[in-house]
Amino acid sequence: MKKLFFLWLLLGFVLHLQSQTITIQNSETGEAIEMATLHSDSPEAFTTTNAKGQADISAFKGALIIEIRSLGFRTAYLSFADFSKAGFQLKMIPSSLNIDGVVVSATRWNQSTGSVPSKIITLSPREIALQNPQTAADLLSVSGKVFIQKSQQGGGSPMIRGFATNRLLYTIDGVRMNTAIFRSGNIQNVISLDPFTIENAEVLFGPGSVIYGSDAIGGVMSFQTLTPQLSLEDTPLITGKAVTRYSSANNEKTAHFNVNLGWRRWALVSSISTNDFGDLRMGSDGPDEYLRPFYVQRIDSTDVVVTNDDPRVQRPSGYSQINMMQKIRFKPDEAWDFQYGFHFSETSEYSRYDRHIRYKKGLPRYGEWAYGPQKWMMNNLNINHHGSNQLYDQFSIRLAVQSFEESRISRDINKSNREIRVEEVDAYSANFDLTKTVNAKNKLYYGVEFVSNDVVSTGTDENISTGVSAPGPSRYPQATWNSYGAYITGQSKLTDRFILQAGLRFSHFSLDGTFDTTFYPFPFTKAEMSKGSLTGSLGFVYRPTDEWVFSMNASTAFRAPNVDDVGKVFDSEPGAVTVPNPELEAEYAYNGDISIARVFGESVKIDLTAYYTLLNNAMVRRDFRLNGLDSIMYDGTLSQVQAIQNAAKANVYGLQAGIEIRLPEGFGFSADLNYQVGEEELDDGTTSPSRHAAPFYGITKLTYNAHKLNMQLYAVFSGEKSFENLPEEEKAKTEIYAVDPDGNPYSPGWYTLNFKAAYQLTTNITVNAGLENLTDQRYRPYSSGIVSPGRNFIISVKAGF
């Protein structure tokens, strides 16, 4: 049945409708505003503007209130009649101080943030274009609300509210990206996304399991890629852009091209990006422990420790990447919308830098340690229907097939045995989401989900001296992981100022794995699991005036054991080996948060969110016994046996604060601050700081916008993690930390000053330039393996058409 997802026959008839086109522009520059949203409750209608700032609003005919929003502009409220009197033209006034916006991640449907009790942010396309992020991980850090850890340059593992990795959820075009081998260690799957094709990015903070199921404990990162745009005229709509970029810190050379062809019923968008990143250079002012004085090079069949001619260059850390996307859209009438999407991403092999700086007996431990090419491919079909019947007003069907491949290649220094471990996952998913307006005050969102992952894991041991290869132990069992879920969320507008929202979801998950006992004497050959989970949420939004918003939300979330939890064999650290544990159960999170936001006229906006999360039955790595033994030989080393177990509790609490100030003459100021404290239970009953609770961090910005010029001077900063506040498992990773006066590892605080500018030379050509880390700081973000870039000059040219 899985292979039938895309065998759909598009049947129907085409109705000829007389369209009514509106054009929306920037009141200051006259530029078309793309992706502005228009929404009305009666009639129920929603649309967005295309690259020309145009949208067909025929479906809004008779609407008394049409809400028009765009990030960076003041929200407008007009009736259809108002639009008609204005000749279906609208000039939107620039403003960064809207108290709410349009989001989709809360319920999978378009909603105003002012009616959602959860905290959600949207990353502005204009801000993304100015920042020019190299990867999707860097894109997330632009917000100042997501902390990014990197073990190597080809990486980026977000930390949100004290959680990371498989306790966060990623979606792309509404499709779940998390797989059955997402691990508790740092991951880098997010770099498979092309930042040039991100049309909209949202971050939902806190639990999202009611809508998204397993893993959505700390937050949900939702990425919407480019939507094919239809023509609203008899002539085809042809738009696109070409971008080139260079960065000095890693000698980056990037090129991107996309084109959109749109007719009245059909449209397609094609995109390709290529990136080439050289070895990354760190700054000059910072801890000497971060320098790279030497590295290993293979010369004449021998591993040679070579003196680094520039210790600030982190060798080896370079890699390359290619991304391709193709989408096709068919909209036969106002009721139906069909979209097919193809995504492909592949990196080159790239070194895991934090492994290259591990030492044994005074020498680098490894002759090589690299991730093989990371590959991701997705085919997805999205069908939307707008109707009005007893079951729904709108429904959406998302069918997707994804293929993932990742591998690890390692070899001890001066040893001939190279270990190659390859993992492949085929992920199948189907989502059916519906929404129904019961009456003027009540609305329902409900749906069902099916997810299935097939995991194939292989191991090969290769003698690089003789060229002989032999089967080796695999990292995982051969396994199938399934999840089924059904949810319902209700929203009730009790008064014009008070909205109540509640949701419930039941999920059933199962796992069937087969273990190979050829290499390890497991006391079992099969692992089976079949269990259920119930989660819920209850929250409200209260707006006493148009300037104030109060919201409170209580919710639960869960993470089902996956193949990585149940069946992985790997070396977590020198002298320790993690073995399978088929007796795992789901872990649960209980969360509460409260938010306050206030706008003062047209000049100031402040917001504050406080939260607390308790994680119960947490899956953590603990000492274990295998066949009665507490130690076994693993890769030639006698290693302590460990396993993932439901053996701990953890809690996280914190504050998120933001302020925006609109200053005269096009200037503005903003700041975002994040404070979190996490604590987890250890094996002996004592507690330790949580590994994924980042230190205090944030960003401040001074901005200037005037017609064709956009400039930003900003500071990014992070607090210190002293030795006493380092998590116990981090204290053993001395290779990635600086040394305090007592000789103990710690993570120093740091800051960078940065400047970015974008200038529109002509209607079609924009030049971006920037200088990051102006003072050339040498810093390594908490828990990261690679040191961040030193002073970095960036130049980019974009040609649009």
Tab-separated table of C-alpha atoms in Angstrom, residues 183-486:
chain	number	residue	atom	x	y	z
A	183	ARG	CA	19.060	10.193	18.018
A	184	SER	CA	19.569	11.932	21.340
A	185	GLY	CA	23.040	13.003	20.193
A	186	ASN	CA	23.383	16.066	18.001
A	187	ILE	CA	21.929	15.767	14.510
A	188	GLN	CA	22.381	17.719	11.289
A	189	ASN	CA	19.353	16.792	9.148
A	190	VAL	CA	18.192	20.398	8.975
A	191	ILE	CA	21.076	21.294	6.617
A	192	SER	CA	19.371	19.164	3.941
A	193	LEU	CA	16.945	22.079	3.457
A	194	ASP	CA	17.826	24.821	1.001
A	195	PRO	CA	17.459	28.259	2.645
A	196	PHE	CA	16.934	29.843	-0.789
A	197	THR	CA	13.686	27.897	-1.233
A	198	ILE	CA	12.217	28.629	2.212
A	199	GLU	CA	9.099	30.697	1.606
A	200	ASN	CA	8.089	30.776	5.254
A	201	ALA	CA	9.623	29.405	8.465
A	202	GLU	CA	7.907	29.159	11.834
A	203	VAL	CA	8.976	27.968	15.257
A	204	LEU	CA	6.340	26.759	17.719
A	205	PHE	CA	7.767	26.795	21.236
A	206	GLY	CA	6.776	24.065	23.658
A	207	PRO	CA	4.804	20.840	23.125
A	208	GLY	CA	3.095	20.218	19.799
A	209	SER	CA	2.215	16.537	20.142
A	210	VAL	CA	-1.544	17.071	19.832
A	211	ILE	CA	-1.092	18.037	16.191
A	212	TYR	CA	2.253	16.427	15.336
A	213	GLY	CA	2.536	13.326	17.535
A	214	SER	CA	5.812	11.899	18.817
A	215	ASP	CA	8.952	14.030	19.360
A	216	ALA	CA	7.232	17.436	19.555
A	217	ILE	CA	8.311	18.097	23.167
A	218	GLY	CA	10.496	21.208	23.072
A	219	GLY	CA	9.091	22.704	19.902
A	220	VAL	CA	8.188	22.367	16.236
A	221	MET	CA	10.143	23.907	13.353
A	222	SER	CA	7.900	24.277	10.318
A	223	PHE	CA	9.332	25.113	6.889
A	224	GLN	CA	7.200	25.978	3.865
A	225	THR	CA	9.061	25.906	0.557
A	226	LEU	CA	8.254	27.903	-2.570
A	227	THR	CA	4.676	27.554	-3.787
A	228	PRO	CA	4.132	27.573	-7.583
A	229	GLN	CA	2.358	30.816	-8.428
A	230	LEU	CA	-0.514	30.970	-10.894
A	231	SER	CA	-1.036	33.739	-13.397
A	232	LEU	CA	-4.023	35.977	-12.803
A	233	GLU	CA	-3.902	37.228	-16.388
A	234	ASP	CA	-4.160	35.665	-19.835
A	235	THR	CA	-0.390	35.877	-20.271
A	236	PRO	CA	1.935	33.473	-18.404
A	237	LEU	CA	3.520	34.599	-15.134
A	238	ILE	CA	7.309	34.158	-15.389
A	239	THR	CA	9.368	35.061	-12.333
A	240	GLY	CA	12.584	33.884	-10.730
A	241	LYS	CA	15.930	34.831	-9.342
A	242	ALA	CA	19.617	34.018	-9.622
A	243	VAL	CA	21.952	34.467	-6.647
A	244	THR	CA	25.707	34.181	-6.183
A	245	ARG	CA	27.482	34.506	-2.824
A	246	TYR	CA	31.022	34.490	-1.459
A	247	SER	CA	32.132	34.309	2.193
A	248	SER	CA	35.737	34.758	3.253
A	249	ALA	CA	35.852	32.729	6.508
A	250	ASN	CA	35.386	29.438	4.670
A	251	ASN	CA	35.987	30.550	1.089
A	252	GLU	CA	32.318	29.809	0.382
A	253	LYS	CA	31.146	29.798	-3.216
A	254	THR	CA	27.383	29.471	-3.618
A	255	ALA	CA	25.059	29.749	-6.603
A	256	HIS	CA	21.269	29.500	-6.754
A	257	PHE	CA	18.648	29.728	-9.477
A	258	ASN	CA	14.890	29.329	-9.457
A	259	VAL	CA	12.152	30.006	-11.986
A	260	ASN	CA	8.362	30.049	-11.732
A	261	LEU	CA	6.101	29.512	-14.751
A	262	GLY	CA	2.436	30.120	-14.081
A	263	TRP	CA	-0.735	29.926	-16.122
A	264	ARG	CA	-4.303	30.299	-14.880
A	265	ARG	CA	-4.683	26.634	-13.881
A	266	TRP	CA	-1.166	25.244	-13.974
A	267	ALA	CA	2.100	26.429	-12.456
A	268	LEU	CA	5.531	25.027	-11.760
A	269	VAL	CA	8.630	26.147	-9.920
A	270	SER	CA	12.146	24.760	-10.396
A	271	SER	CA	15.125	25.408	-8.154
A	272	ILE	CA	18.779	24.390	-7.864
A	273	SER	CA	21.508	25.474	-5.425
A	274	THR	CA	25.160	24.495	-5.138
A	275	ASN	CA	27.455	25.233	-2.192
A	276	ASP	CA	31.173	24.774	-1.785
A	277	PHE	CA	32.554	25.424	1.709
A	278	GLY	CA	36.283	25.332	2.406
A	279	ASP	CA	37.966	24.713	5.760
A	280	LEU	CA	36.613	27.130	8.361
A	281	ARG	CA	38.870	29.830	9.844
A	282	MET	CA	38.355	30.824	13.495
A	283	GLY	CA	38.983	34.237	15.048
A	284	SER	CA	42.205	35.606	16.542
A	285	ASP	CA	40.977	36.711	19.992
A	286	GLY	CA	40.031	33.838	22.287
A	287	PRO	CA	41.150	30.655	24.074
A	288	ASP	CA	44.333	29.061	22.736
A	289	GLU	CA	42.840	25.627	23.475
A	290	TYR	CA	40.667	26.090	20.384
A	291	LEU	CA	43.612	26.384	17.986
A	292	ARG	CA	44.392	23.574	15.559
A	293	PRO	CA	48.217	23.158	15.733
A	294	PHE	CA	48.327	19.931	13.705
A	295	TYR	CA	46.166	17.471	11.822
A	296	VAL	CA	46.422	13.990	10.324
A	297	GLN	CA	47.192	13.478	6.666
A	298	ARG	CA	47.563	10.204	4.767
A	299	ILE	CA	50.959	10.199	3.011
A	300	ASP	CA	52.425	7.133	1.253
A	301	SER	CA	50.027	4.735	3.004
A	302	THR	CA	50.948	6.166	6.415
A	303	ASP	CA	49.064	8.462	8.798
A	304	VAL	CA	51.284	11.478	9.361
A	305	VAL	CA	50.720	14.189	11.948
A	306	VAL	CA	51.263	17.393	9.946
A	307	THR	CA	51.942	20.833	11.436
A	308	ASN	CA	49.151	23.235	10.523
A	309	ASP	CA	50.634	26.248	8.726
A	310	ASP	CA	47.730	28.324	10.097
A	311	PRO	CA	46.417	27.009	13.453
A	312	ARG	CA	43.264	29.125	13.045
A	313	VAL	CA	42.144	27.045	10.061
A	314	GLN	CA	40.161	24.000	11.176
A	315	ARG	CA	41.355	21.139	9.024
A	316	PRO	CA	39.498	19.105	7.883
A	317	SER	CA	36.099	20.851	7.917
A	318	GLY	CA	35.146	21.736	4.321
A	319	TYR	CA	32.362	20.141	2.305
A	320	SER	CA	30.031	20.744	-0.628
A	321	GLN	CA	26.296	20.349	-1.190
A	322	ILE	CA	23.659	20.389	-3.920
A	323	ASN	CA	19.898	20.970	-3.542
A	324	MET	CA	17.198	20.589	-6.169
A	325	MET	CA	13.466	21.155	-6.029
A	326	GLN	CA	10.641	20.770	-8.514
A	327	LYS	CA	6.995	21.588	-7.820
A	328	ILE	CA	3.912	21.361	-10.012
A	329	ARG	CA	0.547	22.874	-9.172
A	330	PHE	CA	-2.889	22.352	-10.716
A	331	LYS	CA	-5.852	24.463	-9.591
A	332	PRO	CA	-8.865	23.535	-11.716
A	333	ASP	CA	-11.224	25.867	-9.833
A	334	GLU	CA	-11.561	27.816	-6.606
A	335	ALA	CA	-12.387	24.680	-4.614
A	336	TRP	CA	-9.514	22.338	-5.503
A	337	ASP	CA	-5.751	22.769	-5.351
A	338	PHE	CA	-3.276	19.982	-6.197
A	339	GLN	CA	0.457	20.349	-5.565
A	340	TYR	CA	3.227	17.840	-6.204
A	341	GLY	CA	6.719	18.437	-4.829
A	342	PHE	CA	10.101	16.807	-5.370
A	343	HIS	CA	13.062	17.621	-3.132
A	344	PHE	CA	16.605	16.301	-3.325
A	345	SER	CA	19.689	17.132	-1.267
A	346	GLU	CA	23.135	15.561	-1.125
A	347	THR	CA	26.305	16.619	0.646
A	348	SER	CA	29.813	15.464	-0.023
A	349	GLU	CA	31.595	13.409	2.604
A	350	TYR	CA	32.454	15.720	5.508
A	351	SER	CA	34.660	15.254	8.544
A	352	ARG	CA	33.257	15.176	12.048
A	353	TYR	CA	35.588	17.805	13.413
A	354	ASP	CA	35.063	17.125	17.133
A	355	ARG	CA	36.330	13.573	16.616
A	356	HIS	CA	39.457	14.859	14.898
A	357	ILE	CA	40.463	16.811	17.998
A	358	ARG	CA	40.260	13.797	20.319
A	359	TYR	CA	43.644	12.554	21.470
A	360	LYS	CA	45.027	9.273	22.766
A	361	LYS	CA	48.528	8.964	24.221
A	362	GLY	CA	49.418	12.416	22.943
A	363	LEU	CA	48.377	11.715	19.332
A	364	PRO	CA	45.130	12.204	17.456
A	365	ARG	CA	42.972	9.178	18.145
A	366	TYR	CA	41.627	8.886	14.610
A	367	GLY	CA	43.273	8.675	11.231
A	368	GLU	CA	39.882	9.459	9.729
A	369	TRP	CA	36.357	10.107	11.012
A	370	ALA	CA	33.784	11.371	8.563
A	371	TYR	CA	30.118	11.323	7.753
A	372	GLY	CA	29.469	9.901	4.311
A	373	PRO	CA	27.271	11.866	1.922
A	374	GLN	CA	24.016	12.845	3.624
A	375	LYS	CA	21.178	12.255	1.164
A	376	TRP	CA	17.539	13.233	1.404
A	377	MET	CA	14.801	12.887	-1.187
A	378	MET	CA	11.097	13.596	-0.804
A	379	ASN	CA	8.146	13.144	-3.135
A	380	ASN	CA	4.931	14.590	-1.780
A	381	LEU	CA	1.415	15.253	-3.002
A	382	ASN	CA	-0.792	17.832	-1.317
A	383	ILE	CA	-4.512	18.034	-2.121
A	384	ASN	CA	-6.614	20.859	-0.695
A	385	HIS	CA	-10.351	21.279	-1.003
A	386	HIS	CA	-12.530	24.183	0.078
A	387	GLY	CA	-16.120	23.095	0.541
A	388	SER	CA	-19.010	23.571	2.870
A	389	ASN	CA	-20.702	20.454	4.206
A	390	GLN	CA	-21.451	18.771	7.494
A	391	LEU	CA	-17.945	17.289	7.835
A	392	TYR	CA	-15.629	20.110	6.836
A	393	ASP	CA	-15.150	23.530	5.333
A	394	GLN	CA	-11.636	22.630	4.174
A	395	PHE	CA	-9.626	19.463	4.033
A	396	SER	CA	-6.033	18.708	3.178
A	397	ILE	CA	-4.412	15.403	2.210
A	398	ARG	CA	-0.635	15.106	2.375
A	399	LEU	CA	0.996	11.968	1.013
A	400	ALA	CA	4.769	11.654	1.155
A	401	VAL	CA	7.603	9.242	0.526
A	402	GLN	CA	11.047	10.208	1.826
A	403	SER	CA	14.403	8.482	1.477
A	404	PHE	CA	17.263	9.190	3.865
A	405	GLU	CA	20.825	7.931	3.741
A	406	GLU	CA	23.617	8.668	6.190
A	407	SER	CA	26.861	6.901	6.983
A	408	ARG	CA	29.869	6.988	9.258
A	409	ILE	CA	33.439	6.240	8.256
A	410	SER	CA	36.096	5.878	10.963
A	411	ARG	CA	39.580	4.480	11.411
A	412	ASP	CA	42.008	4.710	14.300
A	413	ILE	CA	45.320	6.385	13.560
A	414	ASN	CA	47.945	4.065	12.053
A	415	LYS	CA	45.416	1.251	11.849
A	416	SER	CA	44.363	-0.491	8.650
A	417	ASN	CA	40.767	-1.311	9.608
A	418	ARG	CA	38.254	1.224	8.309
A	419	GLU	CA	34.711	0.875	9.703
A	420	ILE	CA	31.875	1.908	7.439
A	421	ARG	CA	28.338	2.015	8.812
A	422	VAL	CA	25.488	2.927	6.449
A	423	GLU	CA	21.879	3.653	7.423
A	424	GLU	CA	18.990	3.978	4.995
A	425	VAL	CA	15.439	4.931	5.942
A	426	ASP	CA	12.371	4.895	3.713
A	427	ALA	CA	9.701	7.013	5.377
A	428	TYR	CA	6.054	6.914	4.305
A	429	SER	CA	3.406	9.256	5.658
A	430	ALA	CA	-0.210	10.227	5.104
A	431	ASN	CA	-1.957	13.127	6.811
A	432	PHE	CA	-5.664	13.933	6.556
A	433	ASP	CA	-6.485	17.284	8.159
A	434	LEU	CA	-9.883	18.968	8.264
A	435	THR	CA	-11.359	22.137	9.659
A	436	LYS	CA	-14.997	22.968	10.318
A	437	THR	CA	-16.643	26.170	11.507
A	438	VAL	CA	-19.472	24.992	13.749
A	439	ASN	CA	-20.938	28.450	14.264
A	440	ALA	CA	-19.774	32.044	14.601
A	441	LYS	CA	-17.986	31.286	17.867
A	442	ASN	CA	-16.738	27.696	17.537
A	443	LYS	CA	-14.330	25.989	15.176
A	444	LEU	CA	-12.890	22.470	14.991
A	445	TYR	CA	-9.577	21.204	13.637
A	446	TYR	CA	-9.224	17.444	13.391
A	447	GLY	CA	-7.438	14.746	11.450
A	448	VAL	CA	-5.576	11.448	11.309
A	449	GLU	CA	-1.966	10.537	10.574
A	450	PHE	CA	-0.075	7.446	9.461
A	451	VAL	CA	3.729	7.180	9.520
A	452	SER	CA	5.913	4.191	8.667
A	453	ASN	CA	9.722	3.939	8.606
A	454	ASP	CA	11.707	1.048	7.169
A	455	VAL	CA	15.279	1.007	8.503
A	456	VAL	CA	18.100	-0.841	6.744
A	457	SER	CA	21.467	-0.727	8.496
A	458	THR	CA	24.683	-2.315	7.222
A	459	GLY	CA	28.265	-2.539	8.423
A	460	THR	CA	31.465	-3.063	6.454
A	461	ASP	CA	35.015	-3.438	7.741
A	462	GLU	CA	37.613	-2.582	5.126
A	463	ASN	CA	41.356	-3.190	5.321
A	464	ILE	CA	42.829	-0.175	3.563
A	465	SER	CA	46.233	-1.875	3.233
A	466	THR	CA	44.978	-4.984	1.413
A	467	GLY	CA	41.726	-3.595	-0.007
A	468	VAL	CA	39.800	-6.533	1.449
A	469	SER	CA	36.312	-5.824	2.787
A	470	ALA	CA	34.199	-7.982	5.069
A	471	PRO	CA	30.794	-7.608	6.726
A	472	GLY	CA	30.892	-5.756	10.030
A	473	PRO	CA	28.376	-5.064	12.783
A	474	SER	CA	25.547	-2.737	11.801
A	475	ARG	CA	24.616	0.279	13.906
A	476	TYR	CA	20.925	-0.681	14.058
A	477	PRO	CA	18.736	-3.761	13.700
A	478	GLN	CA	16.718	-4.162	10.510
A	479	ALA	CA	13.460	-2.635	11.656
A	480	THR	CA	10.066	-1.149	10.879
A	481	TRP	CA	8.638	1.647	13.022
A	482	ASN	CA	4.986	2.688	12.672
A	483	SER	CA	2.839	5.398	14.187
A	484	TYR	CA	-0.891	6.026	13.858
A	485	GLY	CA	-2.694	8.988	15.383
A	486	ALA	CA	-6.008	10.851	15.504
